[in-house]
Coordinates of C-alpha atoms in Angstrom, one line a residue:
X1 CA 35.5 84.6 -14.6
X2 CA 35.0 86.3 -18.2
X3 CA 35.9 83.8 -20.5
X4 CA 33.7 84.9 -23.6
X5 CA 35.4 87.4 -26.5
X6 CA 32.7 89.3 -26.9
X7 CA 32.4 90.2 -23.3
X8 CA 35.5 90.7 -22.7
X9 CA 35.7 93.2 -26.0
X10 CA 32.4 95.2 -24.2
X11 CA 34.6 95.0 -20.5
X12 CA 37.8 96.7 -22.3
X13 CA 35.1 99.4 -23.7
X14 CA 33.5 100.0 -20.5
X15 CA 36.6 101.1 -18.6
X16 CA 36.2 104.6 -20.1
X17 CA 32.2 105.1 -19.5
X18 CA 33.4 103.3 -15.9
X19 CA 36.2 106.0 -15.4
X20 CA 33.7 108.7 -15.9
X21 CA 30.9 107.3 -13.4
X22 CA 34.6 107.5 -11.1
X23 CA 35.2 110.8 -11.6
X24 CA 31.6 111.5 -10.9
X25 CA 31.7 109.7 -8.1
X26 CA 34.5 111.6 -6.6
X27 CA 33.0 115.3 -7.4
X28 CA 29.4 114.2 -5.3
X29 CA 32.0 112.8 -2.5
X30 CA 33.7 116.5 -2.9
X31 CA 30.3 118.4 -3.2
X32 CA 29.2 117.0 0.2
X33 CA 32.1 117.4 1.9
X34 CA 35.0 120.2 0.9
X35 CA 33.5 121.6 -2.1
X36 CA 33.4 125.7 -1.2
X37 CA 29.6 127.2 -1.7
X38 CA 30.1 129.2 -4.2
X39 CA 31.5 126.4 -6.6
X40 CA 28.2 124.5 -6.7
X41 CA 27.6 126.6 -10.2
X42 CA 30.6 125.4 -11.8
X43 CA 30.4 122.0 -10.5
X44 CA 26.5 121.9 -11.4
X45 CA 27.9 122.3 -15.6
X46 CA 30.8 120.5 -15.3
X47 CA 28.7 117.6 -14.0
X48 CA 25.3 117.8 -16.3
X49 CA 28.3 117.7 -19.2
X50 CA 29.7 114.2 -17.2
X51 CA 26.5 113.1 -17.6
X52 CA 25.5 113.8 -20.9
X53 CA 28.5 112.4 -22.1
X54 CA 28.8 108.8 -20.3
X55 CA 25.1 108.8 -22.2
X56 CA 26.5 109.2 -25.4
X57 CA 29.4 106.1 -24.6
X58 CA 27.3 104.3 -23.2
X59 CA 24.4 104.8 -26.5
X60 CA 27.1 104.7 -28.9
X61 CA 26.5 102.5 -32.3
X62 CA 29.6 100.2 -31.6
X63 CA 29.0 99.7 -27.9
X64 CA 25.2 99.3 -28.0
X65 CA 25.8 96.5 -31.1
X66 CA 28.6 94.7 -29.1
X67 CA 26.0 94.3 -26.0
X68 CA 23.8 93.1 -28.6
X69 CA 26.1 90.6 -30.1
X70 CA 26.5 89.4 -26.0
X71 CA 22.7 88.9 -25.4
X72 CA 22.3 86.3 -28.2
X73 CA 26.1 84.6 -27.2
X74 CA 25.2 80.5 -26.0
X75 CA 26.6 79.7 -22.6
X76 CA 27.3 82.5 -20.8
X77 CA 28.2 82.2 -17.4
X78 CA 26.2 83.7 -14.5
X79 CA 28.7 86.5 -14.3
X80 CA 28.5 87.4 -18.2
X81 CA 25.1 87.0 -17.7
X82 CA 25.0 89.6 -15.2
X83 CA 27.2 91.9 -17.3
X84 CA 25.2 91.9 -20.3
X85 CA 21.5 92.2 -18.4
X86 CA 23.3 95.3 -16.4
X87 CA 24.1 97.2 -19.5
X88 CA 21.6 96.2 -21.2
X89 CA 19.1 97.5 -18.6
X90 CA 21.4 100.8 -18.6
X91 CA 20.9 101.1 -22.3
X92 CA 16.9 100.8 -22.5
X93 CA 17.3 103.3 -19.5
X94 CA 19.3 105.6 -21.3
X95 CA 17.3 105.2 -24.5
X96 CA 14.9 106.4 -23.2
X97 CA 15.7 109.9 -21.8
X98 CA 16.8 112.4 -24.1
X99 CA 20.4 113.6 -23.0
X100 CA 18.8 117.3 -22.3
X101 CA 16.5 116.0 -19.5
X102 CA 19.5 113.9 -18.1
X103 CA 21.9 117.1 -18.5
X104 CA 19.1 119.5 -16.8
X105 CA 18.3 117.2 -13.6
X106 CA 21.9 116.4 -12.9
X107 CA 22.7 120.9 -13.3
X108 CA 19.4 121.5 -11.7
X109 CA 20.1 118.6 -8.5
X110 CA 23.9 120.4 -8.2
X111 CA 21.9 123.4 -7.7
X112 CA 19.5 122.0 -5.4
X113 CA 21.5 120.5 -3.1
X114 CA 23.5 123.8 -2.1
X115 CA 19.9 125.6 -1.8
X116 CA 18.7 122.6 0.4
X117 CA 21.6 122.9 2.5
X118 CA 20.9 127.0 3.0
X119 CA 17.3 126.6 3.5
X120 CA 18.1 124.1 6.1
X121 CA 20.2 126.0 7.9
X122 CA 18.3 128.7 8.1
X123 CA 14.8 127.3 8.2
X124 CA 13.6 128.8 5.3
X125 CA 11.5 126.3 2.7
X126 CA 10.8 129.1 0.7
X127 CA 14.4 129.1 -0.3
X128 CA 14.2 125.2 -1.4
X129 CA 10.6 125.2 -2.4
X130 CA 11.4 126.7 -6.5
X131 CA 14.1 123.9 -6.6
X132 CA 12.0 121.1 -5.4
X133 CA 8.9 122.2 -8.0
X134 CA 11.3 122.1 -10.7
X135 CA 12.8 118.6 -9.3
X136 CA 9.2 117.3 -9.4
X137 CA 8.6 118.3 -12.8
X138 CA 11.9 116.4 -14.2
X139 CA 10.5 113.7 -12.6
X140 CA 7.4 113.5 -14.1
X141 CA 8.7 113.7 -17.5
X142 CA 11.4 111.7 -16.7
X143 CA 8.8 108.6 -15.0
X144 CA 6.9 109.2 -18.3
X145 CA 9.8 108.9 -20.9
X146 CA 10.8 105.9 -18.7
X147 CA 7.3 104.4 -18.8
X148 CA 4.9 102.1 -16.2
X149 CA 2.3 100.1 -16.7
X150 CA 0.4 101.7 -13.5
X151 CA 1.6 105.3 -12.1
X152 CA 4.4 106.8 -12.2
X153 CA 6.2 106.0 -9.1
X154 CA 6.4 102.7 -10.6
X155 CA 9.2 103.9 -13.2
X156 CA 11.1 105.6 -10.5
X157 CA 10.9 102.6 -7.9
X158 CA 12.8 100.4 -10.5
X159 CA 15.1 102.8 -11.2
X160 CA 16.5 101.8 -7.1
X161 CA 15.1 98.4 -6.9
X162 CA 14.5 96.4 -10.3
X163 CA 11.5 95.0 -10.6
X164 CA 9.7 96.7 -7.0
X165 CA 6.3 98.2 -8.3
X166 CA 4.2 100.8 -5.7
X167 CA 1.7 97.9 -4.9
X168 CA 4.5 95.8 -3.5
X169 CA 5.8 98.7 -1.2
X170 CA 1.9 99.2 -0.4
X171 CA 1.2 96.1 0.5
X172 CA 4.4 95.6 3.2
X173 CA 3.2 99.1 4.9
X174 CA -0.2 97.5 4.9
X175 CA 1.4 94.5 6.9
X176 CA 4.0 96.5 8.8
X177 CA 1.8 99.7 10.0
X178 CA -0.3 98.1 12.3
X179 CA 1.9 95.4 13.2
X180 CA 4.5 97.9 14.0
X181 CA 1.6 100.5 15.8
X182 CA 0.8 97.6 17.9
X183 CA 4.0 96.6 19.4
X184 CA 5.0 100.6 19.6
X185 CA 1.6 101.1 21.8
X186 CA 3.1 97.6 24.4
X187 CA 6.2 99.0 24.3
X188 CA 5.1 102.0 25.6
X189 CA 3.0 100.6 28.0
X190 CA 6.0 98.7 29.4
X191 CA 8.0 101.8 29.8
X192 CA 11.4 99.9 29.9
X193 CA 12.7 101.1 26.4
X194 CA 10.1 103.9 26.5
X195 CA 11.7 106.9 28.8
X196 CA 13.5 109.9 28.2
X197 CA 17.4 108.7 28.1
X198 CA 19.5 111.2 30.4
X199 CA 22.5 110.6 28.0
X200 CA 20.7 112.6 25.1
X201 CA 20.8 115.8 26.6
X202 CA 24.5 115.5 27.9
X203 CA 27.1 117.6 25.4
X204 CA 30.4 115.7 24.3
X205 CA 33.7 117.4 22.6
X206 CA 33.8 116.8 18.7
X207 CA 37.3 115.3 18.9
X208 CA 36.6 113.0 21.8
X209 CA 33.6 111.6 19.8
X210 CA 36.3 111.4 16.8
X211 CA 38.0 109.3 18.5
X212 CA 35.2 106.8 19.3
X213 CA 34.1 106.6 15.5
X214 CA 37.9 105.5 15.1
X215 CA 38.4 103.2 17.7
X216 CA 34.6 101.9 16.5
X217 CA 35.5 101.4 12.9
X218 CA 39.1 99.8 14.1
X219 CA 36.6 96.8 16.7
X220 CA 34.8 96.6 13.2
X221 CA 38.4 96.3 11.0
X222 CA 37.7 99.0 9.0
X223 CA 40.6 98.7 6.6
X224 CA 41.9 102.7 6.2
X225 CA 44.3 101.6 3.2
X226 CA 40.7 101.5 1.5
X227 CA 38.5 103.6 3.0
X228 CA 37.7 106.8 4.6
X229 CA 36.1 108.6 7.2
X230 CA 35.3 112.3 7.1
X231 CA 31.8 115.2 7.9
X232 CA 29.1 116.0 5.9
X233 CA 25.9 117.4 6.8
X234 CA 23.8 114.3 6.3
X235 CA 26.0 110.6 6.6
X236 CA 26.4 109.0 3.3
X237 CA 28.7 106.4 1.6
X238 CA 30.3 106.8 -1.2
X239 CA 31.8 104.0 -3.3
X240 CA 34.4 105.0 -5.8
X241 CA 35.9 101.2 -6.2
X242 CA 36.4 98.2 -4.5
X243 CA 39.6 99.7 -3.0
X244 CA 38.3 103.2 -2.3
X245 CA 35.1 104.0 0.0
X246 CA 34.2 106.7 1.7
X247 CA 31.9 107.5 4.9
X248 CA 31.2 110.1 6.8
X249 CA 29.1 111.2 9.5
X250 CA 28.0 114.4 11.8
X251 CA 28.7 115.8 15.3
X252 CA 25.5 117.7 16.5
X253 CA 27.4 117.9 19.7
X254 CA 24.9 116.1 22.3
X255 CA 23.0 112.9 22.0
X256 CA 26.4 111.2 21.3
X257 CA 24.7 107.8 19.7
X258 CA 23.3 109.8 16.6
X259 CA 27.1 110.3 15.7
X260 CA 28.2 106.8 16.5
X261 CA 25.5 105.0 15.0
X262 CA 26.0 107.0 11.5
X263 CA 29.6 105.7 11.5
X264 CA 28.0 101.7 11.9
X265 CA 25.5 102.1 9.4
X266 CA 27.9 104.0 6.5
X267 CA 30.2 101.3 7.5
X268 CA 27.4 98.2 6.7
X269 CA 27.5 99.9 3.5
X270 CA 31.2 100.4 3.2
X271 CA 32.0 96.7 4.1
X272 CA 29.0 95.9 0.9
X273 CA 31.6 97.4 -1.8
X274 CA 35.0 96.8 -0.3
X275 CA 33.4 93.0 0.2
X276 CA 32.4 92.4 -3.8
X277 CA 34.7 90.0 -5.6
X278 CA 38.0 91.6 -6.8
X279 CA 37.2 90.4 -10.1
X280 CA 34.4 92.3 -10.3
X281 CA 36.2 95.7 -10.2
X282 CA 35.4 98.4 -13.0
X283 CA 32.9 96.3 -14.3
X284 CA 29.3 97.1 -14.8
X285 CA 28.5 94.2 -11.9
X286 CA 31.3 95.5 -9.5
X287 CA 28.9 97.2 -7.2
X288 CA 25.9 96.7 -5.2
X289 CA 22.4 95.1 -6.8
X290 CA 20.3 97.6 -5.4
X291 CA 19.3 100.3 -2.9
X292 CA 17.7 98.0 -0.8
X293 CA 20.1 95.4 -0.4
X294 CA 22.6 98.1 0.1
X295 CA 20.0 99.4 2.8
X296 CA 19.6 95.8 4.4
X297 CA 23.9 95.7 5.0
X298 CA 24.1 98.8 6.3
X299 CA 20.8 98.3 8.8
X300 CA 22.5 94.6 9.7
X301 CA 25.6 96.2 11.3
X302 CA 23.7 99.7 13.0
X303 CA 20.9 98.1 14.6
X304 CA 21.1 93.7 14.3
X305 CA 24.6 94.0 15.7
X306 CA 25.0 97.8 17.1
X307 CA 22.4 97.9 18.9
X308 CA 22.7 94.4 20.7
X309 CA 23.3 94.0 24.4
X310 CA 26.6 91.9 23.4
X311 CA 28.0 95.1 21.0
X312 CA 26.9 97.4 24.0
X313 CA 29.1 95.6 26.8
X314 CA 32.4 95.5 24.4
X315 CA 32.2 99.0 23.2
X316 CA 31.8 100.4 26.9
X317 CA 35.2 100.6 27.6
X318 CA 36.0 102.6 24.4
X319 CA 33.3 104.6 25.4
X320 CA 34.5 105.1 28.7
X321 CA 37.9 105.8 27.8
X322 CA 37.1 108.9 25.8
X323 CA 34.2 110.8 26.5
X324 CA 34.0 109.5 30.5
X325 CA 30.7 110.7 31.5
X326 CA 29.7 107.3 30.4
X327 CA 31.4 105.8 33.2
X328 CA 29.0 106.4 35.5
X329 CA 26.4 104.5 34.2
X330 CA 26.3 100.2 33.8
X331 CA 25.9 98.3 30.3
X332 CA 22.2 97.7 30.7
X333 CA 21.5 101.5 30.9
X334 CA 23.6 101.8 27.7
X335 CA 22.1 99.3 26.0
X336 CA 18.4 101.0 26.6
X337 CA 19.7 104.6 25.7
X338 CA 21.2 102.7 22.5
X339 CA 17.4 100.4 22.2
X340 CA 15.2 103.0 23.3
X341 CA 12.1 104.0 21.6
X342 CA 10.6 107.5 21.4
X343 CA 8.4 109.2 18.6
X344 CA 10.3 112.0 17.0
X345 CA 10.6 114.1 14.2
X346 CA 14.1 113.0 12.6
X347 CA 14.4 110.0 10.8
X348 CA 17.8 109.3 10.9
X349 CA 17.6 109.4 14.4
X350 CA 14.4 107.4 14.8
X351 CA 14.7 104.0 16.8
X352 CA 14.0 100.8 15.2
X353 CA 10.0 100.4 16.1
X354 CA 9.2 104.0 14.5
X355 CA 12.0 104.3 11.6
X356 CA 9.5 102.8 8.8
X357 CA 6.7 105.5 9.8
X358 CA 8.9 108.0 8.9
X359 CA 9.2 105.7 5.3
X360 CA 5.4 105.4 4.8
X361 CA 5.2 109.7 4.8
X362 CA 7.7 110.2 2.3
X363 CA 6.5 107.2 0.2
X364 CA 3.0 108.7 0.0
X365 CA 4.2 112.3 -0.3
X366 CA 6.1 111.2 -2.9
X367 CA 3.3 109.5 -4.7
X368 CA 1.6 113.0 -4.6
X369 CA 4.1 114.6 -5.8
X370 CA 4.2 112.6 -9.1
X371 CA 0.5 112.1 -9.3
X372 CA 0.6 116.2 -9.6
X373 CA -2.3 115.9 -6.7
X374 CA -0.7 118.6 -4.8
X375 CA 1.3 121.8 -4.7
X376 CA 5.0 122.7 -3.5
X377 CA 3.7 124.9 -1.1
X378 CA 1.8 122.9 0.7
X379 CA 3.9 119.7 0.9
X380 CA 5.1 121.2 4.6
X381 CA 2.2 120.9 6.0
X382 CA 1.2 117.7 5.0
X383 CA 4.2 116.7 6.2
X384 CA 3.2 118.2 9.3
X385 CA -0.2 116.5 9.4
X386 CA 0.9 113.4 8.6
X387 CA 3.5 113.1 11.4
X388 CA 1.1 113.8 13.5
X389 CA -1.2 110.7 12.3
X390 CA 1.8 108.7 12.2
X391 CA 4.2 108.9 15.4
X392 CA 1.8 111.8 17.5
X393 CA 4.1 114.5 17.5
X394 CA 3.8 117.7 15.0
X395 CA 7.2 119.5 13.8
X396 CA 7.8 123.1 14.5
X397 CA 10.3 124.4 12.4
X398 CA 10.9 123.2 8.3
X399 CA 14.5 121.9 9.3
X400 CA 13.0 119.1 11.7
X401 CA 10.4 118.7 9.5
X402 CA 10.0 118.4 5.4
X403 CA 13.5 120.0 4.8
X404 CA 15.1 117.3 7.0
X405 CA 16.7 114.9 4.1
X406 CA 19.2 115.5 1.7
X407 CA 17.3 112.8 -1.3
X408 CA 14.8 115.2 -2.8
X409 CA 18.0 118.3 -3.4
X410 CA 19.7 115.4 -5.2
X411 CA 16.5 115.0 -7.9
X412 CA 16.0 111.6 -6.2
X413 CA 12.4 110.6 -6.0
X414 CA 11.5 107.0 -5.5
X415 CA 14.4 106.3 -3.7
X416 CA 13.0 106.1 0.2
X417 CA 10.7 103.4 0.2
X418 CA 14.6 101.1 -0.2
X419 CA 15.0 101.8 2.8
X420 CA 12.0 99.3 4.5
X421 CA 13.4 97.1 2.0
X422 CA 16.6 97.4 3.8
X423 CA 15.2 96.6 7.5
X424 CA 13.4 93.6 6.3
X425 CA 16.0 92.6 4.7
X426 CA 18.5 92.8 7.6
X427 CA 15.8 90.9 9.7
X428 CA 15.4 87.9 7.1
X429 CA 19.5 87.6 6.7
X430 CA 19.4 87.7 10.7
X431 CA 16.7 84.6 10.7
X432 CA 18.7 83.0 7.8
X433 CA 22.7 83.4 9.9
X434 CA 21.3 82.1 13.0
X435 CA 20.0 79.1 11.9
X436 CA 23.8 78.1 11.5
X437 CA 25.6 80.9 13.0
X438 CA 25.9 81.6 16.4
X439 CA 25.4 85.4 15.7
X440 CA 25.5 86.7 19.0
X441 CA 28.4 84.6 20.4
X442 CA 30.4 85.7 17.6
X443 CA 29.6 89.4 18.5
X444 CA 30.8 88.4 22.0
X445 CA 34.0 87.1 21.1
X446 CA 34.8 90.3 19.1
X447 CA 34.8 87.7 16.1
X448 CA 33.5 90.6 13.2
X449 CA 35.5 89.4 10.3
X450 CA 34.3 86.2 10.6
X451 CA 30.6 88.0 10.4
X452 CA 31.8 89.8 7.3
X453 CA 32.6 86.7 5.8
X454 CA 29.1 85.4 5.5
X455 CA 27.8 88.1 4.7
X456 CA 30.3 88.2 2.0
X457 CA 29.5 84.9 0.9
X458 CA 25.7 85.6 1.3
X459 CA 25.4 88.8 -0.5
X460 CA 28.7 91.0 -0.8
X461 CA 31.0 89.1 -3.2
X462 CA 28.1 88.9 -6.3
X463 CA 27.9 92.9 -6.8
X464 CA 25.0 93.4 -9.1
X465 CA 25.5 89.7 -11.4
X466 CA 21.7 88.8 -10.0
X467 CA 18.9 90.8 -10.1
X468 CA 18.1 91.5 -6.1
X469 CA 15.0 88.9 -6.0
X470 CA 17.5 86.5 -8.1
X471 CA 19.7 86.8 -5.2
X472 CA 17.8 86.8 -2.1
X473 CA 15.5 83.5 -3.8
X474 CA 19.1 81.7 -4.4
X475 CA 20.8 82.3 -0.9
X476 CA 18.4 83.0 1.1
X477 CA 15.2 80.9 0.0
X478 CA 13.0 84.3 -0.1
X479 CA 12.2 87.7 -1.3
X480 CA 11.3 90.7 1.0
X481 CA 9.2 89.2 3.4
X482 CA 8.4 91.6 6.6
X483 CA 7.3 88.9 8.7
X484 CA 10.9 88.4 10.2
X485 CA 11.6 92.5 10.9
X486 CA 8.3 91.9 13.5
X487 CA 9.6 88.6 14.6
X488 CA 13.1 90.2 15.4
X489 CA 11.5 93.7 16.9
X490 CA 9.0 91.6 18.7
X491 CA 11.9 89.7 20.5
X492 CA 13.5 92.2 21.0
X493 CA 11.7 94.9 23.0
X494 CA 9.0 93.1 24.5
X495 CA 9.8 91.6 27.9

C-alpha cells in the first residue's frame, strides 16, 4: 500500500506526532467521562502543552521538507496521495496559527467545558457566558489567521468539511427549510406520527436500560475486544485507533428511546473507524474524511435502519425482555413512538422531520457570533426567538435552550452545520444501496454485518485518502445533494 521511500520515511516520523494526537485522544475520552471536577485545571495545561507541542513535530524543518520532497514524487498511489495532501493540509493549517492561540483555545476549551457542564446543571448561563465570549474571540482570530475569501465562518467550515463554504450550507437550508416545513405541516395534519407517545413519560431502571444498549450493540456485532461502551453527559465517540473506540451514551431515566438511539448513532460512528483499512492505522489517512461523512454513518444506522419498521419488530423482544412495560404494546406502536414527530427544544432528541431546524439556528447564530453582530448576553434570547420562528415552541430554562450542547465549551465553532451534511448524506447512500441491495430484507434477516460491509466498501475502508467530495463523486456518482433526505422523509411519514 506505501511503496514510495519518501513516504514511508514521513510514515516512520509520524508515529510520534500520531502517538501524541493518542494520548490526546484518551485525556478528552477521560475528561468526559471519569476525569474528577476539580482536575479540569491540570488537565486544561497539560493539554494546551500536548498541543503546542504536536505543532512544533508536525512544523519541524525535517518533517515539513520530507512532505515537501513527497508532493513533487512521480507516481504516487492514491493512498500516498492521500498521505501527503493530509499533512500537507495540516501543515498550511498549522502555519498559520501561532502556537500561543493553539495553546490558549485548547487551556481555555478544557476550562470551558467543566463551566458548561456547571452552568448546565444548574441553569445558570451567566456561569458559561465569560467562557463562551472568550471562545468567540479565539475564533475570530483564529478564522482570520486561517483566512477566507468571503467571511469568516468560511475558514472554520473547512476546518470540519474541506472545501464546504457558508454559501453551500445556505443554499441546502434554502432547499431543505421549506421543503422540510411543508411535509412537517402534512404530517401534522395526518396525526399518525404526530401525537404525544405514552412511552415518553413512563420511567425505566438505569441497569435494565444497560442491558438493552448491550444486547443492542451485540444484534449490531459490536466487537467489545475493540470497543467500548460507557456515560457521559452528552453521547460522543471517541476514536483512539482502529482497534480501540469508545461510545457512550446517557440515562435521563424516562423516555427510554433517547438512551437507545444514542448507543445506534455513536455506534454508526464507531463501525466508521473500526471499519477503515488495517493498513491505514497510525497514519495521517487512518481515520475518517470529515465530520460530515462521519455524521452521514452514524445518522445511516440511528434513523435509515433504527428507526425502520423491520429494526422495530426484531428489537421487540430484547425490549420486552428487560424493561417489560413494553410488552403491552404491538410493533406498530413502537415503531411510531420510535418515528414520531413533535417540535421540541432538544436537538439530540429531535425526530427526523425537525432535526435540521435545530441545524439552521446554530448555523446562523454562529455566523453572528463571528460576524461580531451581536453580544454574549444576548445570544439566549435569540436563541429563544429563533426556536420560536423555527419549530413554534419557546424554551424556558437555559439548559433546554442555548446551554443544551456540549460543541461551543469545546472552542468548536463551525462544526454543526456537518451535521445536515450527515442526513443527506445517509439519505443519498440509502438511494445509492438499494438500487442493488435489498436494504430492508437484509435488516429482516438480522443480516448487519453484511450491511457493514458495504458500507465498508462504500466509505469506511478509505479513511481520509480522498477529499469527502473526491469520495462521494467516485462511489457514489454525487456530492451532497438534499434532494434524496426529502425523498426518503417523504416516503417515509406520509401515508
Amino acid at each position: 500500500m506505501f511503496e514510495n521511500e519518501v513516504v514511508k520515511e514521513i510514515l516512520n516520523k509520524y508515529r510520534r506526532i500520531w502517538s501524541i494526537g493518542h494520548a490526546m485522544g484518551l485525556m478528552g475520552w477521560d475528561n468526559e467521562t471519569y476525569m474528577p471536577p476539580k482536575g479540569s485545571e491540570e488537565r486544561g495545561y497539560a493539554f494546551a502543552e500536548l498541543s503546542t507541542l504536536l505543532q512544533e513535530l508536525l512544523l519541524s524543518d525535517s518533517f515539513v521538507q520530507l512532505v515537501e520532497k513527497a508532493k513533487n514524487q512521480d507516481n504516487l498511489n492514491d493512498y500516498e496521495k492521500g498521505v501527503v495532501r493530509v499533512l500537507d493540509r495540516e501543515i498550511s493549517i498549522f502555519k498559520k496559527l501561532p502556537p500561543s492561540l493553539i495553546y490558549e483555545i485548547s487551556k481555555t476549551s478544557e476550562e470551558a467545558f467543566h463551566a458548561w457542564k456547571v452552568a448546565r446543571e444548574k441553569n445558570d448561563f451567566s456561569i458559561f457566558a465569560p467562557y463562551l465570549e472568550k471562545i468567540i474571540k479565539l475564533n475570530i482570530e483564529k478564522a482570520e489567521k486561517l483566512g477566507y475569501e468571503e467571511e469568516p465562518y468560511d475558514a472554520l467550515l473547512d476546518l470540519f468539511e474541506e472545501g464546504l463554504r457558508a454559501r453551500d450550507v445556505v443554499s441546502i437550508f434554502s432547499y431543505l427549510r421549506p421543503n422540510l416545513k411543508r411535509l412537517l405541516d402534512k404530517v401534522i395534519s395526518q396525526k399518525y406520527f404526530y401525537f404525544e407517545p405514552e412511552l415518553e413519560k413512563i420511567k425505566y431502571e438505569k441497569e435494565k436500560m444497560e442491558k438493552v444498549n448491550i444486547e443492542i450493540l451485540n444484534l449490531l456485532q459490536y466487537p467489545w475486544d475493540r470497543a467500548r461502551l460507557d456515560v457521559s453527559p452528552h453521547p460522543f465517540t471517541q476514536g483512539l485507533g482502529i482497534n480501540d473506540v469508545r461510545i457512550t451514551t446517557r440515562y435521563e431515566g424516562y423516555d427510554f428511546k433517547r438512551s437507545l438511539f444514542s448507543v445506534i448513532h455513536e455506534f454508526g460512528h464507531a463501525t466508521y473507524e473500526l471499519q477503515i483499512d488495517e493498513n491505514l492505522k497510525m497514519t495521517p489517512i487512518g481515520g475518517g474524511v470529515s465530520l460530515g461523512i462521519h455524521e452521514s454513518q452514524s445518522r445511516f444506522w440511528e434513523n435509515i435502519i433504527g428507526r425502520s419498521y423491520q429494526f422495530t419488530s426484531i428489537v421487540k423482544s430484547i425490549l420486552d425482555k428487560n424493561l417489560e412495560f413494553t410488552k403491552k404494546y404491538t410493533d406498530e406502536d413502537l415503531f411510531r413512538y420510535f418515528a414520531s414527530v413533535k417540535p421540541s427544544l432538544i436537538r439530540t432528541e429531535a425526530d427526523e422531520l425537525t432535526y435540521n431546524f435545530h441545524i439552521l439556528l446554530r448555523f446562523e447564530l454562529e455566523r453572528l457570533m463571528l460576524k461580531g453582530e451581536t453580544k454574549v448576553d444576548e445570544l439566549p434570547e435569540i436563541w429563544n426567538q429563533n426556536m420560536e420562528e423555527l419549530l413554534g415552541i419557546r424554551p424556558k430554562t437555559f439548559s433546554e435552550g442555548i446551554l443544551q450542547d456540549v460543541h461551543w465549551s469545546h472552542g468548536d465553532l463551525g462544526y454543526f452545520p456537518t451535521y445536515t451534511l450527515g442526513n443527506i448524506v445517509a439519505a443519498q447512500i440509502r438511494e445509492y444501496l438499494m438500487k442493488n441491495t435489498p436494504l430492508y430484507d437484509l435488516i429482516n434477516e438480522k443480516r448487519f454485518n453484511d450491511i457493514k460491509d458495504r458500507l465498508r466498501d462504500l466509505i469506511h475502508k478509505y479513511g481520509s485518502t480522498y477529499k469527502p467530495k473526491e469520495l462521494l463523486l467516485m462511489k457514489i456518482g454525487e456530492v451532497y445533494n438534499p434532494e434524496y433526505l426529502i425523498k426518503y422523509l417523504t416516503e417515509k411519514y406520509l401515508k
